[in-house]
Coordinates of C-alpha atoms and ligand atoms in Angstrom, one line a residue:
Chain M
X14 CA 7.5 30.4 -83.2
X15 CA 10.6 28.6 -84.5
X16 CA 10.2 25.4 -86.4
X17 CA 12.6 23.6 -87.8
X18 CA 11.0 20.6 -89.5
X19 CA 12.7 17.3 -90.6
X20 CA 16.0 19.7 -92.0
X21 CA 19.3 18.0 -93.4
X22 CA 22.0 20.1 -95.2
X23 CA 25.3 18.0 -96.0
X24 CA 28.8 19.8 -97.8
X25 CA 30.0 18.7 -101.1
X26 CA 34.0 17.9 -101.2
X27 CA 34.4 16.2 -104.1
X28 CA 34.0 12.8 -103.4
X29 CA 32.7 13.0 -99.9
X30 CA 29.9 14.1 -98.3
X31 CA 30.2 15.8 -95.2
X32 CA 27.0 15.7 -93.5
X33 CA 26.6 19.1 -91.1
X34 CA 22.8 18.3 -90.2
X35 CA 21.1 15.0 -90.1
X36 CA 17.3 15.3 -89.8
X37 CA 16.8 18.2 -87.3
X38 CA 13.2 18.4 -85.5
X39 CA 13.2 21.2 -83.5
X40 CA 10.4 23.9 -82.1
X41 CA 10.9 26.8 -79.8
X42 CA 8.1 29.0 -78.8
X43 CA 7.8 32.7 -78.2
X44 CA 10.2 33.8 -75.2
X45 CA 11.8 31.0 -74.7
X46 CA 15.3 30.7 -73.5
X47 CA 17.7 27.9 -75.2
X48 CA 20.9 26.8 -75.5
X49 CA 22.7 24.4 -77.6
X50 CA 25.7 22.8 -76.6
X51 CA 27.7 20.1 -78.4
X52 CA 31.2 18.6 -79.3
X53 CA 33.3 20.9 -81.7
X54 CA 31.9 20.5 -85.2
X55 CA 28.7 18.6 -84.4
X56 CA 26.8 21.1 -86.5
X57 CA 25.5 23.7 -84.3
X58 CA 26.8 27.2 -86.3
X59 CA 24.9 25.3 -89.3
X60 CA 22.0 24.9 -87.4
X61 CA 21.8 28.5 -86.4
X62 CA 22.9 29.9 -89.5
X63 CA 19.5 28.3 -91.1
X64 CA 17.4 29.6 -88.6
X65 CA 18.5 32.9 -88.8
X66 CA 17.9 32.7 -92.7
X67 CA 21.4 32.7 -93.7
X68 CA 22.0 29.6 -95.4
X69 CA 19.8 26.9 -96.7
X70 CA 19.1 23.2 -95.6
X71 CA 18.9 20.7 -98.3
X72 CA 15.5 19.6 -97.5
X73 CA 12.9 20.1 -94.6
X74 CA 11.4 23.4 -93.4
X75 CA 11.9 26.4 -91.4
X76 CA 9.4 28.2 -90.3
X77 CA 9.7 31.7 -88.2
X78 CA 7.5 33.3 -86.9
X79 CA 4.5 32.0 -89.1
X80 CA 6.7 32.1 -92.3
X81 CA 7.7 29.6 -94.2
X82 CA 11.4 31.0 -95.5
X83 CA 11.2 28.8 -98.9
X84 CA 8.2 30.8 -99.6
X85 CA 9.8 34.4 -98.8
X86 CA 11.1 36.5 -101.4
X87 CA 15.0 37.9 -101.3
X88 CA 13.4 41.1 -100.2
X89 CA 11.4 39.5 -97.4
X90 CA 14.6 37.5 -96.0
X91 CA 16.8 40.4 -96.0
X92 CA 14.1 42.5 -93.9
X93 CA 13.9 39.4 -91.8
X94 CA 17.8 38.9 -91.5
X95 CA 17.5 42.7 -90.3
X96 CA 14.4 43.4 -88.4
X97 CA 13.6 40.2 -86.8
X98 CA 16.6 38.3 -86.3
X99 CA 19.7 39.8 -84.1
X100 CA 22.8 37.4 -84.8
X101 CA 26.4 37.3 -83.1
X102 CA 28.5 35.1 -85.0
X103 CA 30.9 33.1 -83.9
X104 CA 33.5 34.9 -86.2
X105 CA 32.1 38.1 -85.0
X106 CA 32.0 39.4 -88.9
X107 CA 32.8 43.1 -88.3
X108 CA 33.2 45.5 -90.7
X109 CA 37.1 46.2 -90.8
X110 CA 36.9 49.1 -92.4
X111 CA 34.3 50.9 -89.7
X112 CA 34.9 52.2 -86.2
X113 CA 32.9 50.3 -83.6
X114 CA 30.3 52.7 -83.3
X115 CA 29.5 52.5 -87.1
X116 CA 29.5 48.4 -87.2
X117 CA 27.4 48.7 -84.3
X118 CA 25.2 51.1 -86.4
X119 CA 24.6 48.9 -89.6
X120 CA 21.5 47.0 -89.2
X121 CA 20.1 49.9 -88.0
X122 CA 20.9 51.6 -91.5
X123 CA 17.3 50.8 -93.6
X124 CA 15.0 50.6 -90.9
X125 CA 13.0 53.5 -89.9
X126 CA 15.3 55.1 -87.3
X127 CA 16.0 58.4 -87.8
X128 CA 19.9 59.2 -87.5
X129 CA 19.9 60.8 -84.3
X130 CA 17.9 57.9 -82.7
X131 CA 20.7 55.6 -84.4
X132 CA 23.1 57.7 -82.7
X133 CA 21.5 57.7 -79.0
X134 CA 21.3 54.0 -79.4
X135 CA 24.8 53.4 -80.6
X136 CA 25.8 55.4 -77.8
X137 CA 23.4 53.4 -75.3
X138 CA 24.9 49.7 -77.0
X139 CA 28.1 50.8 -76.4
X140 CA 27.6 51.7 -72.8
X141 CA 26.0 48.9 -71.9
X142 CA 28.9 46.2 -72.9
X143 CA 31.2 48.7 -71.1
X144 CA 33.0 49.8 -74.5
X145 CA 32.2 53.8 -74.7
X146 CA 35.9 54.3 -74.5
X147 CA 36.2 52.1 -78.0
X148 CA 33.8 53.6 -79.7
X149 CA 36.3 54.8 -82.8
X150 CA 38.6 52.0 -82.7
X151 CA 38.4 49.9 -85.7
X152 CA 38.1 46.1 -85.3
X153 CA 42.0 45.4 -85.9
X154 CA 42.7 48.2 -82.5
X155 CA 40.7 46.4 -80.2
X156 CA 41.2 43.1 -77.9
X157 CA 39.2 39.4 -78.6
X158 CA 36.6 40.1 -76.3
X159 CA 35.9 44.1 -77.0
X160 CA 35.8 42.6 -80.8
X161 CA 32.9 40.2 -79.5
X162 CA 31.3 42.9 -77.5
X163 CA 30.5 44.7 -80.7
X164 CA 29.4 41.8 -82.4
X165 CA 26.9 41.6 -79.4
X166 CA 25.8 45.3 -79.1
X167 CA 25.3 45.2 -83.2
X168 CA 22.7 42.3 -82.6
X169 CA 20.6 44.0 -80.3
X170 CA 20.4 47.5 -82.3
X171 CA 17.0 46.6 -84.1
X172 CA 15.1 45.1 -80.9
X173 CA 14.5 41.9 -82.7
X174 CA 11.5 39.1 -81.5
X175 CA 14.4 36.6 -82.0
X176 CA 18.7 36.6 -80.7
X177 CA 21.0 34.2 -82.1
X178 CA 24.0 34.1 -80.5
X179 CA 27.1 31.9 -81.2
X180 CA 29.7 31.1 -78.4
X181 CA 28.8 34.9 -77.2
X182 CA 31.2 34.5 -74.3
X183 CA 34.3 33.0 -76.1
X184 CA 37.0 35.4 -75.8
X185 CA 35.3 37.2 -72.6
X186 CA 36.6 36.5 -68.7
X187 CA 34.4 34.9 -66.7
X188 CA 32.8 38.0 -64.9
X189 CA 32.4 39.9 -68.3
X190 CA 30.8 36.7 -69.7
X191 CA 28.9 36.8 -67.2
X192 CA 27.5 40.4 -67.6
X193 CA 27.1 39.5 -71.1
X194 CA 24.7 36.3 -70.9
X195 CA 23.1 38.4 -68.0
X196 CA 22.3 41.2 -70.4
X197 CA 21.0 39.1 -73.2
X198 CA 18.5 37.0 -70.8
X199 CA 17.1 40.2 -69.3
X200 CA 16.6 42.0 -72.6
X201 CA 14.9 38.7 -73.6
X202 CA 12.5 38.5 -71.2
X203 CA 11.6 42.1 -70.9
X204 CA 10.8 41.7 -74.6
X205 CA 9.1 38.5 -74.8
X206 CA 12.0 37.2 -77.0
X207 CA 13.2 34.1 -78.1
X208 CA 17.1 33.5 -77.3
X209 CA 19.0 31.2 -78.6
X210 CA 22.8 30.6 -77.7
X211 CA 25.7 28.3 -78.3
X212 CA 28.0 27.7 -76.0
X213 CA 31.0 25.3 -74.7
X214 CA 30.7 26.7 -71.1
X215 CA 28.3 24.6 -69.0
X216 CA 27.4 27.3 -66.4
X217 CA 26.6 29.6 -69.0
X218 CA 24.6 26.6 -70.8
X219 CA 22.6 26.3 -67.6
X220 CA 21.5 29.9 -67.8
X221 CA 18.6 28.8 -70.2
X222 CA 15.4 27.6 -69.5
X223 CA 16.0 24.5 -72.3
X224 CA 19.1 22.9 -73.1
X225 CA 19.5 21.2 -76.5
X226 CA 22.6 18.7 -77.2
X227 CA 23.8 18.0 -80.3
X228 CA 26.0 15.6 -81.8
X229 CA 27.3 14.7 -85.7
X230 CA 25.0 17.0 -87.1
X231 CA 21.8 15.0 -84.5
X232 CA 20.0 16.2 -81.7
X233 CA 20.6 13.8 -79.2
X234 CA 19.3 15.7 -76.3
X235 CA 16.3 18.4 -75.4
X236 CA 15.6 19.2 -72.0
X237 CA 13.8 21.6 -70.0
X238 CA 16.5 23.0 -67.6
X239 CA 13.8 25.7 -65.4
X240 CA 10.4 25.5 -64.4
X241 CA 8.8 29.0 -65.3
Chain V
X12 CA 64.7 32.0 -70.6
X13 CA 62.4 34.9 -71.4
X14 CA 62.6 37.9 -69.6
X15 CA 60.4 40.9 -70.0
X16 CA 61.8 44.1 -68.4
X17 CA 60.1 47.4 -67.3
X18 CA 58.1 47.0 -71.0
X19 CA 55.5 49.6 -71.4
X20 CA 53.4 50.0 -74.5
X21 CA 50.5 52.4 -75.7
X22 CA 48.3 53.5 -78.8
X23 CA 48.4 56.6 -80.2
X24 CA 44.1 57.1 -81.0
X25 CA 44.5 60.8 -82.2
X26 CA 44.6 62.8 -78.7
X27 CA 43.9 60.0 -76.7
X28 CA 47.0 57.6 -75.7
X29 CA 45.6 54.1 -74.9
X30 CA 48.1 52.3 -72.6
X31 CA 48.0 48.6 -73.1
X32 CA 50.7 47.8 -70.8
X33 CA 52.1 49.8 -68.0
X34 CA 55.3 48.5 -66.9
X35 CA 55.4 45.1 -67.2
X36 CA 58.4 42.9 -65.1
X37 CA 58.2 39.2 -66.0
X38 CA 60.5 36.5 -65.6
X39 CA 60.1 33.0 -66.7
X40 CA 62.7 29.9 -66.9
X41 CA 63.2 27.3 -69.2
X42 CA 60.1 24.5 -69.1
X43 CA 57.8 26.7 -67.3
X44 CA 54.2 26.7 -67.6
X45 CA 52.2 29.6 -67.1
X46 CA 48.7 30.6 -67.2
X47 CA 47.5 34.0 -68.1
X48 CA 44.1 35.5 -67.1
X49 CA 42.6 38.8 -66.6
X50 CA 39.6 40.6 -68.1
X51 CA 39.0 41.5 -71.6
X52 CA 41.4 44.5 -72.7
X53 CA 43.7 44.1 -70.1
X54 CA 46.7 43.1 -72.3
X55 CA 47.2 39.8 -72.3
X56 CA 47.4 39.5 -76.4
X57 CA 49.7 42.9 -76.5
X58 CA 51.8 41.2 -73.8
X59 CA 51.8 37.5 -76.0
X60 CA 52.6 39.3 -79.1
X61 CA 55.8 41.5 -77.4
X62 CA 56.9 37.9 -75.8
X63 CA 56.4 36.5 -79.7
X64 CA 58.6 39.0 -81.3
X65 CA 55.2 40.2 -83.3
X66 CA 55.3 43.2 -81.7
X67 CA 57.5 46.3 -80.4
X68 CA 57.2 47.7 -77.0
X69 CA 57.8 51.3 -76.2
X70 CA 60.6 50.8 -73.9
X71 CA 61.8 48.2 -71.6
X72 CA 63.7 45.2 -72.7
X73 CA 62.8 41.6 -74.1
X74 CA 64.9 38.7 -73.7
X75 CA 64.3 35.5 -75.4
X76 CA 66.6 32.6 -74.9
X77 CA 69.6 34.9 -74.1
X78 CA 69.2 37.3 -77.2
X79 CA 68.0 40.4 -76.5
X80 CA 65.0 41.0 -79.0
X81 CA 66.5 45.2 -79.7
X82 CA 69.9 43.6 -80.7
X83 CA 69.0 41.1 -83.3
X84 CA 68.5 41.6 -87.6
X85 CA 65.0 41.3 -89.1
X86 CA 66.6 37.7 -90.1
X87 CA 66.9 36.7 -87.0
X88 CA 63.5 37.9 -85.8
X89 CA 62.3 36.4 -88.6
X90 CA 63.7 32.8 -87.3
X91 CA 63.0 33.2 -84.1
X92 CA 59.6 33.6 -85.0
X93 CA 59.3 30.6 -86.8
X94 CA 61.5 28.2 -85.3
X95 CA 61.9 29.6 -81.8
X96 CA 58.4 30.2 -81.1
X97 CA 55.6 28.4 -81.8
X98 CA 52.1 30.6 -81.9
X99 CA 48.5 30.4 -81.4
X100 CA 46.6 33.3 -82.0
X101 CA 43.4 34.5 -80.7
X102 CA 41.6 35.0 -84.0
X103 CA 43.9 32.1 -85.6
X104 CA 45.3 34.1 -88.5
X105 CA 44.7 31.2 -90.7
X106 CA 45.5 31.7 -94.3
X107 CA 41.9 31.5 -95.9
X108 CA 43.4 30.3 -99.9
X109 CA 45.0 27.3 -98.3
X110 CA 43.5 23.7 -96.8
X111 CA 44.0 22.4 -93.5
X112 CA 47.3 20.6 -94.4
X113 CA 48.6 23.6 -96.2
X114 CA 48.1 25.9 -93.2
X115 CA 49.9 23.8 -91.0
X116 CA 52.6 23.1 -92.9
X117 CA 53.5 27.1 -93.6
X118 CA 55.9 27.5 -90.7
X119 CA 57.9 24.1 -91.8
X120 CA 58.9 25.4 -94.9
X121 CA 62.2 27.3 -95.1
X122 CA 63.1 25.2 -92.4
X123 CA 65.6 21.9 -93.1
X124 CA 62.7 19.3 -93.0
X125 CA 62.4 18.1 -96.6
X126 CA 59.6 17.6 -98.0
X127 CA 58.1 13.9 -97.3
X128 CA 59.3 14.8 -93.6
X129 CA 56.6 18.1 -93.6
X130 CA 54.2 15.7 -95.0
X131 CA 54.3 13.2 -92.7
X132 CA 54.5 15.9 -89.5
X133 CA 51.7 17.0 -90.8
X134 CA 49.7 13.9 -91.0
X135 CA 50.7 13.4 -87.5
X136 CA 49.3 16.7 -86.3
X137 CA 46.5 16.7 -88.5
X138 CA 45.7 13.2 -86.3
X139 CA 46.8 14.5 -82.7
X140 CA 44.1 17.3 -83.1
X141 CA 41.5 14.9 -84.7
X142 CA 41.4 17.0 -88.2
X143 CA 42.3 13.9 -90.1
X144 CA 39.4 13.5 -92.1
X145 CA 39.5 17.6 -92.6
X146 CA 42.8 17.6 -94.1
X147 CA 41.4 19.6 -97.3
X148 CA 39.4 22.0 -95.6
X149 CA 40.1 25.3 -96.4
X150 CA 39.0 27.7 -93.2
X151 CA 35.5 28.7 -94.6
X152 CA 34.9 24.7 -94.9
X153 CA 35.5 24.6 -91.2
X154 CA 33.5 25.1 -88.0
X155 CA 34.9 27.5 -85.5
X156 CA 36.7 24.8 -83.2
X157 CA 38.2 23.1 -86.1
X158 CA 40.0 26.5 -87.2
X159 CA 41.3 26.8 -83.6
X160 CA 42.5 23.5 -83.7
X161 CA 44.2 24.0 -87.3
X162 CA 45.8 26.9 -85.3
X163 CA 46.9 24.9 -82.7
X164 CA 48.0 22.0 -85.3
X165 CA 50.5 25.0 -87.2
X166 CA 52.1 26.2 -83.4
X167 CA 53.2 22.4 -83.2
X168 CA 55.6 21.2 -86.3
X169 CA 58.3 23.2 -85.9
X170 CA 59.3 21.2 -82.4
X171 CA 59.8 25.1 -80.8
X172 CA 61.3 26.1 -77.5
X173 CA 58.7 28.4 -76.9
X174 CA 55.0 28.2 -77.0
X175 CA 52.5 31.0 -76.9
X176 CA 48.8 29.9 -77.1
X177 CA 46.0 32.9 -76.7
X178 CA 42.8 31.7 -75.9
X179 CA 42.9 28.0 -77.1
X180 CA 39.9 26.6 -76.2
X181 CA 37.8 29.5 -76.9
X182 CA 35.8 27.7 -79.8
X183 CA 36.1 24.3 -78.3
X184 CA 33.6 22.3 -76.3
X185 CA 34.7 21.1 -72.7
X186 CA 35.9 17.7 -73.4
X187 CA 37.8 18.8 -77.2
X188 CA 39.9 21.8 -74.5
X189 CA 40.6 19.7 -72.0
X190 CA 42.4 17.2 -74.5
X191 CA 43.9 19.9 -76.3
X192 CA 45.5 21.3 -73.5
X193 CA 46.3 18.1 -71.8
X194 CA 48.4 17.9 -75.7
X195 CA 50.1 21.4 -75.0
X196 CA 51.2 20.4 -71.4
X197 CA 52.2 16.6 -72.6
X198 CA 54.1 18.2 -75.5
X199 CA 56.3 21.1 -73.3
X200 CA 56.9 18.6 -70.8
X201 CA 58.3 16.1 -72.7
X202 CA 60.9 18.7 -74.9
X203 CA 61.3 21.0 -72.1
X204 CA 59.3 23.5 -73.7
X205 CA 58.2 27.2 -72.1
X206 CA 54.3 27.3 -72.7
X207 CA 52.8 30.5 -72.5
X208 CA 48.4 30.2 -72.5
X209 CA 45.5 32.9 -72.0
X210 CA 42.6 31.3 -70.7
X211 CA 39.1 33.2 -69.1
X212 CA 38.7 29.3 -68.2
X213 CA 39.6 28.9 -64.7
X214 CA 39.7 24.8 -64.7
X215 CA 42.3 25.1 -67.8
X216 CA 44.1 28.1 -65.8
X217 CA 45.1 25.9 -63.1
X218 CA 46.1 23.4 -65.5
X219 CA 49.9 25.6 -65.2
X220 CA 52.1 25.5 -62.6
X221 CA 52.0 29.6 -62.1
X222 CA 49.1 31.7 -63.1
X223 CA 49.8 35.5 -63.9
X224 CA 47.0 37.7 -63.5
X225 CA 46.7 40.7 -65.4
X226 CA 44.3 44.0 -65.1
X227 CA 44.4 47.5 -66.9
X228 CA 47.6 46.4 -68.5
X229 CA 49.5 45.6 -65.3
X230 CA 50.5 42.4 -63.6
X231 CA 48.0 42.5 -60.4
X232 CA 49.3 39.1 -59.4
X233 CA 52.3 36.1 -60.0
X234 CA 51.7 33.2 -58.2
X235 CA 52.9 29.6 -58.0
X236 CA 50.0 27.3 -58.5
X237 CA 52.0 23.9 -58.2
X238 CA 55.5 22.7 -56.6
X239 CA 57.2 20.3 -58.6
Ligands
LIG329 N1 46.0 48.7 -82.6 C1 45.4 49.2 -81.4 N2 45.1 50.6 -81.4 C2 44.5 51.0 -80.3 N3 44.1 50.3 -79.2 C3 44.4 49.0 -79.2 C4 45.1 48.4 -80.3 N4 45.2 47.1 -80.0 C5 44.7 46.9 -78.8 N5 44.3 48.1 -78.3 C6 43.7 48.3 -77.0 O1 44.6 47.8 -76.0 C7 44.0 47.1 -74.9 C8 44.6 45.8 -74.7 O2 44.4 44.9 -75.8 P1 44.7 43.4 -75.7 O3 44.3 42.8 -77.0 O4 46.1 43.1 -75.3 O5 43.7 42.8 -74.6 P2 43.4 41.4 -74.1 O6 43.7 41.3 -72.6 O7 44.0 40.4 -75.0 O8 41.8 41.3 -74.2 P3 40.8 40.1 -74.6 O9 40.7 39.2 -73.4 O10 39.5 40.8 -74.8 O11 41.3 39.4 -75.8 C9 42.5 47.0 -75.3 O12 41.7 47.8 -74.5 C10 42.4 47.5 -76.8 O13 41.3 48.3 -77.0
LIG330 N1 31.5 25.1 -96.3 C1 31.8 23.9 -95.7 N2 32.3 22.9 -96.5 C2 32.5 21.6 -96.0 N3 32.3 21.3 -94.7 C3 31.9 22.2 -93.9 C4 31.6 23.6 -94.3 N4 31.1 24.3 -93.3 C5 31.1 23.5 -92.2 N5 31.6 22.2 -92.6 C6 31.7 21.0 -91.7 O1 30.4 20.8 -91.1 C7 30.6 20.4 -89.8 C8 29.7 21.2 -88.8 O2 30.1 22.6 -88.8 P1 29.6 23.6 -87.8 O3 30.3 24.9 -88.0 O4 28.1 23.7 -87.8 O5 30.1 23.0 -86.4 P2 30.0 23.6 -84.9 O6 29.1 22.6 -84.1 O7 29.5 25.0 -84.9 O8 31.5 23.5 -84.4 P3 32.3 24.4 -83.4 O9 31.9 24.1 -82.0 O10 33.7 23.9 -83.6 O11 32.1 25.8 -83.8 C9 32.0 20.5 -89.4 O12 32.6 19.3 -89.2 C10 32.7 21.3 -90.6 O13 33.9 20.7 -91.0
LIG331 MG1 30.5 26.8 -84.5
LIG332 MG1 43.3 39.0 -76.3

């Protein structure tokens, strides 16, 4: 469902060449549950940032969901970007300017959702990563973690086949965390989708039914952590 | 050495009054290192910036190294902020036009290091934290960890009394936090320093030798987690 075939992307800085990814082979099916964990700067944001179309490797493939994203149009990656991948960044990349109930709206701005059924499922997102009592506080009047909890509730608006999530728990408490990773793995099996999170925190890592370790920019480890 | 007394503090969000902390009493002596946890929008970071001079509280009274934080000029806020205190915040608040180096040089200048002395601190930091070789980075040309550990870098030149660290290893894998707070404890305890951390990690928590736990913007618990 996922393929990631042969992929190296490397950063220019004058002189040197930092090399983020060093020939990445990598294939997830339909549904499946995976985390990537891996010392700080070992590559993984770059990683996820390619497969959720972002940015671009230097040279290899990606392939999602039977696409070939060299062969997409602009058009066709931005509908993909919206309707078939759900991201949480690391960052979080909110909206400063909007209330959390309108960052939370935004992907869903475009697709075919009317604005009332926008509106119930803003009001649904919000509930579930306990933050109804935020819902007009702009990003710069609420905590770390309520900040991430948007990020989070915006990635889930569109029901997308595939969730990228980037250290997800963070700036969360352990219980919260907890909650949140809970929520993500059930709304990925009860729609057959394919998670994929980063993470430094090994009992959330063990949460998924794979675990992938990476290292300067390699994979240096893939195993299957569950039996289905 | 820091004393925080009766502080309360709210939001005004139109009709609704969001209290962020609800009579605070704190009390911590010279060399002290506490630990604070408690789940997301509780008020640790309101709490951390009061303690840091960043922000006002409604009423109550903050004392930092004898001074009483009502009492002083905006010039002497001003230095106690840079060369009292030494700050790590939870979304880093790195300056995005300047490098690595740069960044953690700002609170050095308008100080009486010359120069060659900031340059070579700085060299030193940048080596402590293992960001040698990303010196010219700016913080878009940096993973998530390696801004937090820029952060941390900046919260260490100016040799302060105080240190305040929210969240440090919230973007850093399990070996990369461990060292990095192992350098925050080594560094307070050799220069006598008060550190101040937020952690939702409960193997760094006990790391202190008092954890503070905090819920709905009140201290729910103060407890000594070592003797010494
Ligand atoms: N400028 C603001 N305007 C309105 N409400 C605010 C503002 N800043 C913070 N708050 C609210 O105050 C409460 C405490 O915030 P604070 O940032 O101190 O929490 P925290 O304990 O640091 O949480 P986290 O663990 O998620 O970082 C939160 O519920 C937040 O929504
Ligand atoms: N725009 C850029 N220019 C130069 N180097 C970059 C750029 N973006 C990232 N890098 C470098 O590429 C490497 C991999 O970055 P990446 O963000 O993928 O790491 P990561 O595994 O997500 O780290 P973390 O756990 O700290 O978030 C890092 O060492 C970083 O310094
Ligand atoms: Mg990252
Ligand atoms: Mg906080």
């Amino acid at each position: 469902f996922i393929i990631v075939d042969n992929v190296h992307k490397h950063y220019d800085m004058g002189e040197v060449k930092v090399l983020a990814l060093n020939s990445i082979n990598l294939s997830i099916n339909r549904g499946e549950i995976v985390s990537i964990v891996g010392s700080s700067g070992s590559g993984k944001t770059t990683l996820l940032n390619i497969i959720g179309a972002l940015d671009y490797a230097d040279s290899g493939k990606i392939i999602i969901d039977g696409h070939d994203l060299s062969s997409l149009t602009d058009k066709q990656l931005s509908y993909m970007r919206r309707e078939t991948i759900g991201y949480v960044f690391q960052n979080f990349n909110l909206l400063e300017e909007l209330t959390a109930a309108k960052n939370i709206e935004m992907p869903m701005i475009l697709t075919k959702k009317s604005k009332s059924e926008r509106k119930k499922k803003v009001e649904e997102l919000l509930k579930i990563v306990n933050l109804d009592d935020r819902a007009n506080h702009k990003p710069n009047q609420l905590s770390g973690g309520e900040q991430q909890r948007v990020a989070i509730a915006r990635a889930l608006g569109n029901d997308t086949k595939i969730i990228l999530a980037d250290e997800p728990t963070g700036n969360l408490d352990s219980a919260t965390g907890n909650r949140i990773v809970d929520l993500l793995l059930r709304v990925s099996k009860e729609g057959n989708k394919t998670l994929i999170f980063v993470t430094h925190e090994n009992h959330i890592a063990t949460k998924a039914d794979r675990q992938i370790v990476m290292n300067d920019g390699l994979i240096i480890e893939d195993k299957i952590t569950k039996s289905k």
